[in-house]
XYZ file of C-alpha atoms in Angstrom:
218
model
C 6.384 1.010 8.285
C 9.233 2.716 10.155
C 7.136 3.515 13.367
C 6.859 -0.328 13.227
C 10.419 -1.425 13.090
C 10.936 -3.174 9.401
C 12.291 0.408 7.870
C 14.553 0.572 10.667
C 16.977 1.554 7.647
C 15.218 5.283 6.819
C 17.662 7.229 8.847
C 20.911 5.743 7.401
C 19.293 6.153 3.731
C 18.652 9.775 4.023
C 15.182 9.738 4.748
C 13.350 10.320 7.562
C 10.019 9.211 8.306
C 7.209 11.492 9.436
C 3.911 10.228 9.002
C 2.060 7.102 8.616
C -1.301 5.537 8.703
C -2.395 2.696 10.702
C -5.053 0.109 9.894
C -4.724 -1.964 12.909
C -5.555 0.983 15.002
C -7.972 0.807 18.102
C -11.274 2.717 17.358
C -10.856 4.513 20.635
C -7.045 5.529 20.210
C -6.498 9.711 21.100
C -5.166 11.661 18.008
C -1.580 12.018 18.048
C 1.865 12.292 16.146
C 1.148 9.227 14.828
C -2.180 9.726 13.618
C -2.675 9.384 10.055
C -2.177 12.184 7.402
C -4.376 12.798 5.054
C -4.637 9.067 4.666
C -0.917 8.331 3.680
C 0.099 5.143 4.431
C 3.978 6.768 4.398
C 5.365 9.720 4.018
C 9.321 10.027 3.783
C 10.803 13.199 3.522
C 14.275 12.969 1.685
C 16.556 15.557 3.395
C 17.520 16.499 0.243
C 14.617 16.800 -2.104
C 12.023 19.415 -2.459
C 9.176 17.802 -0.991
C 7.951 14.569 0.644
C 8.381 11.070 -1.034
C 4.976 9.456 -0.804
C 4.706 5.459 -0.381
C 1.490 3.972 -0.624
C 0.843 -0.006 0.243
C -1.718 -1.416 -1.868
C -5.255 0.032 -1.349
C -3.202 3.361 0.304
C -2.841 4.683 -3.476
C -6.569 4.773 -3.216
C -6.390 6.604 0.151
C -4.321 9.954 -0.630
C -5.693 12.794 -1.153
C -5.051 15.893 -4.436
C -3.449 17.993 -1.261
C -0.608 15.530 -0.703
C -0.127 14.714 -4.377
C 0.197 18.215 -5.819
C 3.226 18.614 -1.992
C 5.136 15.148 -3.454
C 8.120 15.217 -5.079
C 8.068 11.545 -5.521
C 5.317 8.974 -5.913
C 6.175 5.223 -4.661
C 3.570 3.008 -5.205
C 3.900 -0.641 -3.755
C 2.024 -3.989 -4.544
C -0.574 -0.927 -6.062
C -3.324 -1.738 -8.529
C -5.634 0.399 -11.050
C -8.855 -1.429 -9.926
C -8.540 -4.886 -7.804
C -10.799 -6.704 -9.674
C -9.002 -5.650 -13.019
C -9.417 -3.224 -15.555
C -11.008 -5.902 -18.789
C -14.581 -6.820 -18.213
C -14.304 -10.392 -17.632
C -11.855 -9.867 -14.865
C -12.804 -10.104 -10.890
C -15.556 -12.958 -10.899
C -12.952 -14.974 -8.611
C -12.097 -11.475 -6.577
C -15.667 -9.828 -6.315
C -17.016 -13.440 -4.356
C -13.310 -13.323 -1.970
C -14.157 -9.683 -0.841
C -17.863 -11.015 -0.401
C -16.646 -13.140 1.964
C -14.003 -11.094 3.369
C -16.884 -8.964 4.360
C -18.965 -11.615 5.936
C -15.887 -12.532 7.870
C -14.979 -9.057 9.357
C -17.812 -9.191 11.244
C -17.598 -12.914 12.840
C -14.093 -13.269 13.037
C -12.126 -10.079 12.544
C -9.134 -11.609 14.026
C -8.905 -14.998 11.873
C -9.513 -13.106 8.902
C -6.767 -10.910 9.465
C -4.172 -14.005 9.935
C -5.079 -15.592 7.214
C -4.362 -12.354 4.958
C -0.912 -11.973 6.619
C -0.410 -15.599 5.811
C -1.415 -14.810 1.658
C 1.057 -12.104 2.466
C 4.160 -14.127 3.360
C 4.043 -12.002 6.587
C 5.002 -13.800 9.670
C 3.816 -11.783 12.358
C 0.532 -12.160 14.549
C -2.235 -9.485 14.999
C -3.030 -8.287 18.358
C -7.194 -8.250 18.409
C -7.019 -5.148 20.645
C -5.702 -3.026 18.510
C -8.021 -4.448 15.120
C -10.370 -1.703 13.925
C -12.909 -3.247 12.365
C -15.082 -0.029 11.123
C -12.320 1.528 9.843
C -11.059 -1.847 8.021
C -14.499 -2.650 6.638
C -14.760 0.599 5.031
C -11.374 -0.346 3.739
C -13.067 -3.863 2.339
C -15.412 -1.758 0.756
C -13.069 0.593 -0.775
C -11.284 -2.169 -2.453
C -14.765 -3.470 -3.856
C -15.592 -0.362 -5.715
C -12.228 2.094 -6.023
C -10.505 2.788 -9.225
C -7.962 4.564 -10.985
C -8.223 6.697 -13.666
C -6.089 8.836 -15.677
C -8.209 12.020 -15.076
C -8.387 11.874 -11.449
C -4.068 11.367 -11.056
C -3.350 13.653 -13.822
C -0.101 16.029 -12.872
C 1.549 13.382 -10.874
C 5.084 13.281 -9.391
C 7.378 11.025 -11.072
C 6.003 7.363 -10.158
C 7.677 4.519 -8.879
C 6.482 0.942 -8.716
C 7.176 -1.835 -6.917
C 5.888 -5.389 -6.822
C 6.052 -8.691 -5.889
C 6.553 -11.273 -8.324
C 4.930 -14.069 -6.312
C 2.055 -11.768 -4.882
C -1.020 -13.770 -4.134
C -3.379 -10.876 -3.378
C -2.682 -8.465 -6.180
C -1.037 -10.507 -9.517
C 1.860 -8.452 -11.290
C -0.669 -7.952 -14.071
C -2.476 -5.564 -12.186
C 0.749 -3.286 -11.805
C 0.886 -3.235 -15.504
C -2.299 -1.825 -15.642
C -1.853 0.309 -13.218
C 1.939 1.834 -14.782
C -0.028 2.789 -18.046
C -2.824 4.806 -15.742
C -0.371 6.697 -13.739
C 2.835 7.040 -16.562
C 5.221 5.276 -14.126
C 8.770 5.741 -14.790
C 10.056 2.668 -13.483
C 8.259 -0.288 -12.363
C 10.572 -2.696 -10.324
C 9.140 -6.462 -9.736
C 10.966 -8.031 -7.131
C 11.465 -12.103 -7.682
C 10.871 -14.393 -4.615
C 8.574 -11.349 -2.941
C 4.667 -11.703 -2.535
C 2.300 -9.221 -1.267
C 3.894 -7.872 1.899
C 7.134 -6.541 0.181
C 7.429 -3.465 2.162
C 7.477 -6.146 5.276
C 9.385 -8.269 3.968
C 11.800 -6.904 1.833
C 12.199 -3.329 3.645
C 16.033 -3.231 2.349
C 15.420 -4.012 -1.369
C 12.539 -1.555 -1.274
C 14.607 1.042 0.489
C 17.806 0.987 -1.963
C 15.144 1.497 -4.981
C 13.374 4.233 -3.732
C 17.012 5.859 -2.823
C 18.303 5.325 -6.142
C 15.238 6.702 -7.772
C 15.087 9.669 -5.677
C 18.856 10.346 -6.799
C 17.862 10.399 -10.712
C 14.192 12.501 -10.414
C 15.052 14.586 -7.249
């Protein structure tokens, strides 16, 4: 998020920024100082805390791995969710078809479907179709279908933080709820007029929260 200009703020907070992942990446970019760690979506390291402050975007909870985790002094989860078809059994009959489709789509028109999500997002920007991995992004689809959270496999976590959107069209509020009772979050922070791309489009207001949590579990 910082590599891409909306955390332009990291510095002057106290953190700096030293890894992310990128899902937009070309299939045939070279491995480099950007390349993705462990599957992070961000890792912050607060100059003053004992380890790195993990933030994970949405299906990037799903993507870190026990070694990162057990390094973290913090946990900041963002527009996050348990299981995206919902944790009670009559949940996801509306969800289950989208992804369907979302599937279908990646492979006719990789490029439309990624507007259109930015657009459910509230994000403004456009997607350049040279740098759209679709491999990597339809094992992502098929992550989404299937992954969830339990309280076995994120037992021992760093103290959690949550943020989310109130008007997020992607992942409803509800689902961070579920979520906060899985993982024992110690604050959960929904943000009014935000949807789905938060991080994006809030960078500030996410920022100042993660600062002021640091300062009370750091």
């Amino acid at each position: 998020l910082a590599n891409r200009g909306y955390w332009g703020a990291v510095s002057s907070l106290g953190f700096e920024n030293i890894a992310r992942d990128a899902r937009l990446r070309p299939a045939s970019s070279p491995p480099g100082c950007d390349q993705a760690v462990d599957n992070a979506e961000n890792v912050l390291c607060d100059r003053k805390s004992p380890g790195p402050v993990l933030v994970c975007h949405s299906l990037g909870l799903h993507l870190l791995s026990s070694r990162l985790l057990s390094q973290a002094s913090l946990l900041v989860v963002i527009s996050g969710f348990a299981h995206f078809h919902g944790c009670s059994p009559q949940a996801g009959r509306f969800s289950r078809k989208h992804v369907r489709k979302m599937l279908g789509r990646m492979s006719t028109d990789p490029s439309g479907l990624i507007q259109d999500f930015h657009r459910a997002c509230g994000l403004p920007h456009q997607v350049d179709e040279r740098a759209i991995n679709t491999a990597l992004l339809t094992q992502d689809l098929v992550l989404l279908d299937t992954s969830c959270i339990d309280r076995l496999s994120f037992a021992g976590l760093p103290p959690v933080l949550q943020l989310h959107g109130r008007d997020d069209r992607i992942v409803h509020p509800d689902r961070a709820e579920e979520l906060a009772s899985i993982l024992g979050t110690k604050q959960l922070s929904v943000i009014g007029g935000a949807g789905h791309g938060l991080p994006f489009t809030h960078p500030h207001v996410c920022l100042n929260i993660i600062r002021n949590f640091s300062k009370k579990f750091c």
